[in-house]
């Protein structure tokens, strides 16, 4: 069989957009016809339910991209399987000179790309990667002794010093789509053909008002207000360009910009220290003797702890796939410190539920809350869920939205007493840290 080509192949992963896409732009500039590809990766899909909301979000995004490409007489190739094997098959069908994609900083992504690189090399095919989902590369923001920062504030200062026009350059990929290969017969698979089902959960919209970002610092801590962008899912899957958002943040709101830098900070930590995936950043904290009471864990998951601020957050998460940042901190601290349940249990639960689940930020947020991470809240700072409620939801507007039975006997008694839980936590942490 005569192979089609020669082509440059562009592989979409966590950058699901046609506009302002750095890797796609470079592929299109090659002067070769470009084949766009997405792979539903069995390794990622197999443990997930068929109606996983993130996977359905990906499917719908690809469907919309496909519709827009179709209008231009182009088609996105969609495959399912093990990426190295998918490439072996594609190389039989097409003559491919180079595969281009945007880099992934997660341990699995790095390993998968290494396997793909080996297959491509066997066939004499090049593999180029660009940094698109973050602004600063792994080695770009280092201390003067060239070691990685462990503390956010100096990292963020250095990040801002290093930022130049080059980091925020615009990549006119959408304007060059005519360079994509025209395809007539590549069918876009139906959801069922991929073994997937619709999810009832909807991702927050891609649009956010300028005024919300301008007032971000005033409103962001109050879950009853529409005070945060809810753009996490779009940054996770690259339906929004981080460069575009950062350009706006620089003009509109410094606090918002700092949050975007937190995202870069945790990505940098995971890149340099992949062991944080299953170990405490500060290894001494792995000596904590967690109680890991399964009944209490289940009450926490269901939002039945008897602490309204915790329960409202946990119910919001299960019902919508989203949880406000203030509540992420309160619920995570409550699980690890009040209930002495291993932060990894909670991290995994958030990983199942969050639309915007991002390994680096979730791990960073959990280790911060449990006090085990870099730049973490010190272990003796234990959020009091009732004081948090008074401060951030004083009129119980948010809480009542999620706990309609708040004033009735149906609402449970507290699963633990705050003062006693606090003492127990301090003892357990001190014991771990003193235990040499
Ligand atoms: C225990 C815990 C778990 C978390 N898990 C995740 C996660 O899986 N994915 C995730 O994106 N964020 C996570 N965060 C960080 C933060 O809670 C969310 O990014 C934020 O609540 C998302 O809502 P938003 O899009 O409205 O954010 P905004 O407040 O509008 O912020 C804009 C963007 O900045 C980034 N950002 C904001 N705060 C942080 C932060 N503290 N750390 C890293 N990035 C930040 C996110 O990309 C966010 O979308 C976690 C925090 C904690 C305490």
XYZ file of N, CA and C in Angstrom, residues 22 78 92 94 102 109 112 220 226 247 294 301 306 317 337 375 380 392 406 418 436:
63
model
N 1.144 27.103 20.620
C 2.544 27.254 20.203
C 3.043 26.076 19.337
N -8.614 10.978 15.112
C -8.813 10.585 16.504
C -8.555 9.087 16.608
N 2.644 3.187 9.519
C 2.414 2.269 8.392
C 1.577 2.945 7.324
N 1.046 6.492 6.974
C 1.500 7.814 6.512
C 3.021 7.911 6.539
N 3.071 19.807 22.265
C 3.420 20.651 23.404
C 3.780 19.760 24.589
N 3.221 11.624 31.669
C 3.374 12.251 30.346
C 4.823 12.174 29.873
N 5.515 8.491 28.928
C 4.818 8.144 27.678
C 5.557 8.757 26.482
N -12.489 37.072 46.063
C -12.105 35.685 45.785
C -12.223 34.738 46.972
N -19.652 35.282 43.192
C -19.026 34.857 41.929
C -17.709 35.609 41.827
N -1.415 37.792 30.006
C -1.373 39.179 29.485
C -2.512 39.988 30.104
N -11.998 4.651 58.145
C -12.745 4.602 56.880
C -14.159 5.177 57.003
N -16.326 12.441 52.640
C -16.625 12.411 51.194
C -18.060 12.854 50.910
N -20.841 17.161 59.972
C -21.429 18.016 61.004
C -20.735 19.376 61.105
N -18.460 19.855 45.589
C -17.539 19.070 44.757
C -18.258 17.904 44.079
N -5.878 17.063 59.315
C -5.529 17.456 60.683
C -6.608 17.060 61.710
N 6.779 25.181 51.185
C 6.040 26.405 51.484
C 4.649 26.108 52.065
N 1.152 23.417 62.877
C 0.378 23.847 64.050
C -0.672 24.896 63.694
N -15.798 33.807 56.285
C -15.947 33.759 54.829
C -17.358 33.438 54.337
N -29.793 22.232 57.219
C -28.863 22.723 58.254
C -29.499 22.853 59.648
N -13.694 19.960 67.904
C -12.588 20.739 67.331
C -11.391 20.802 68.272
N 13.284 10.600 65.669
C 14.416 10.569 64.724
C 14.996 9.170 64.559
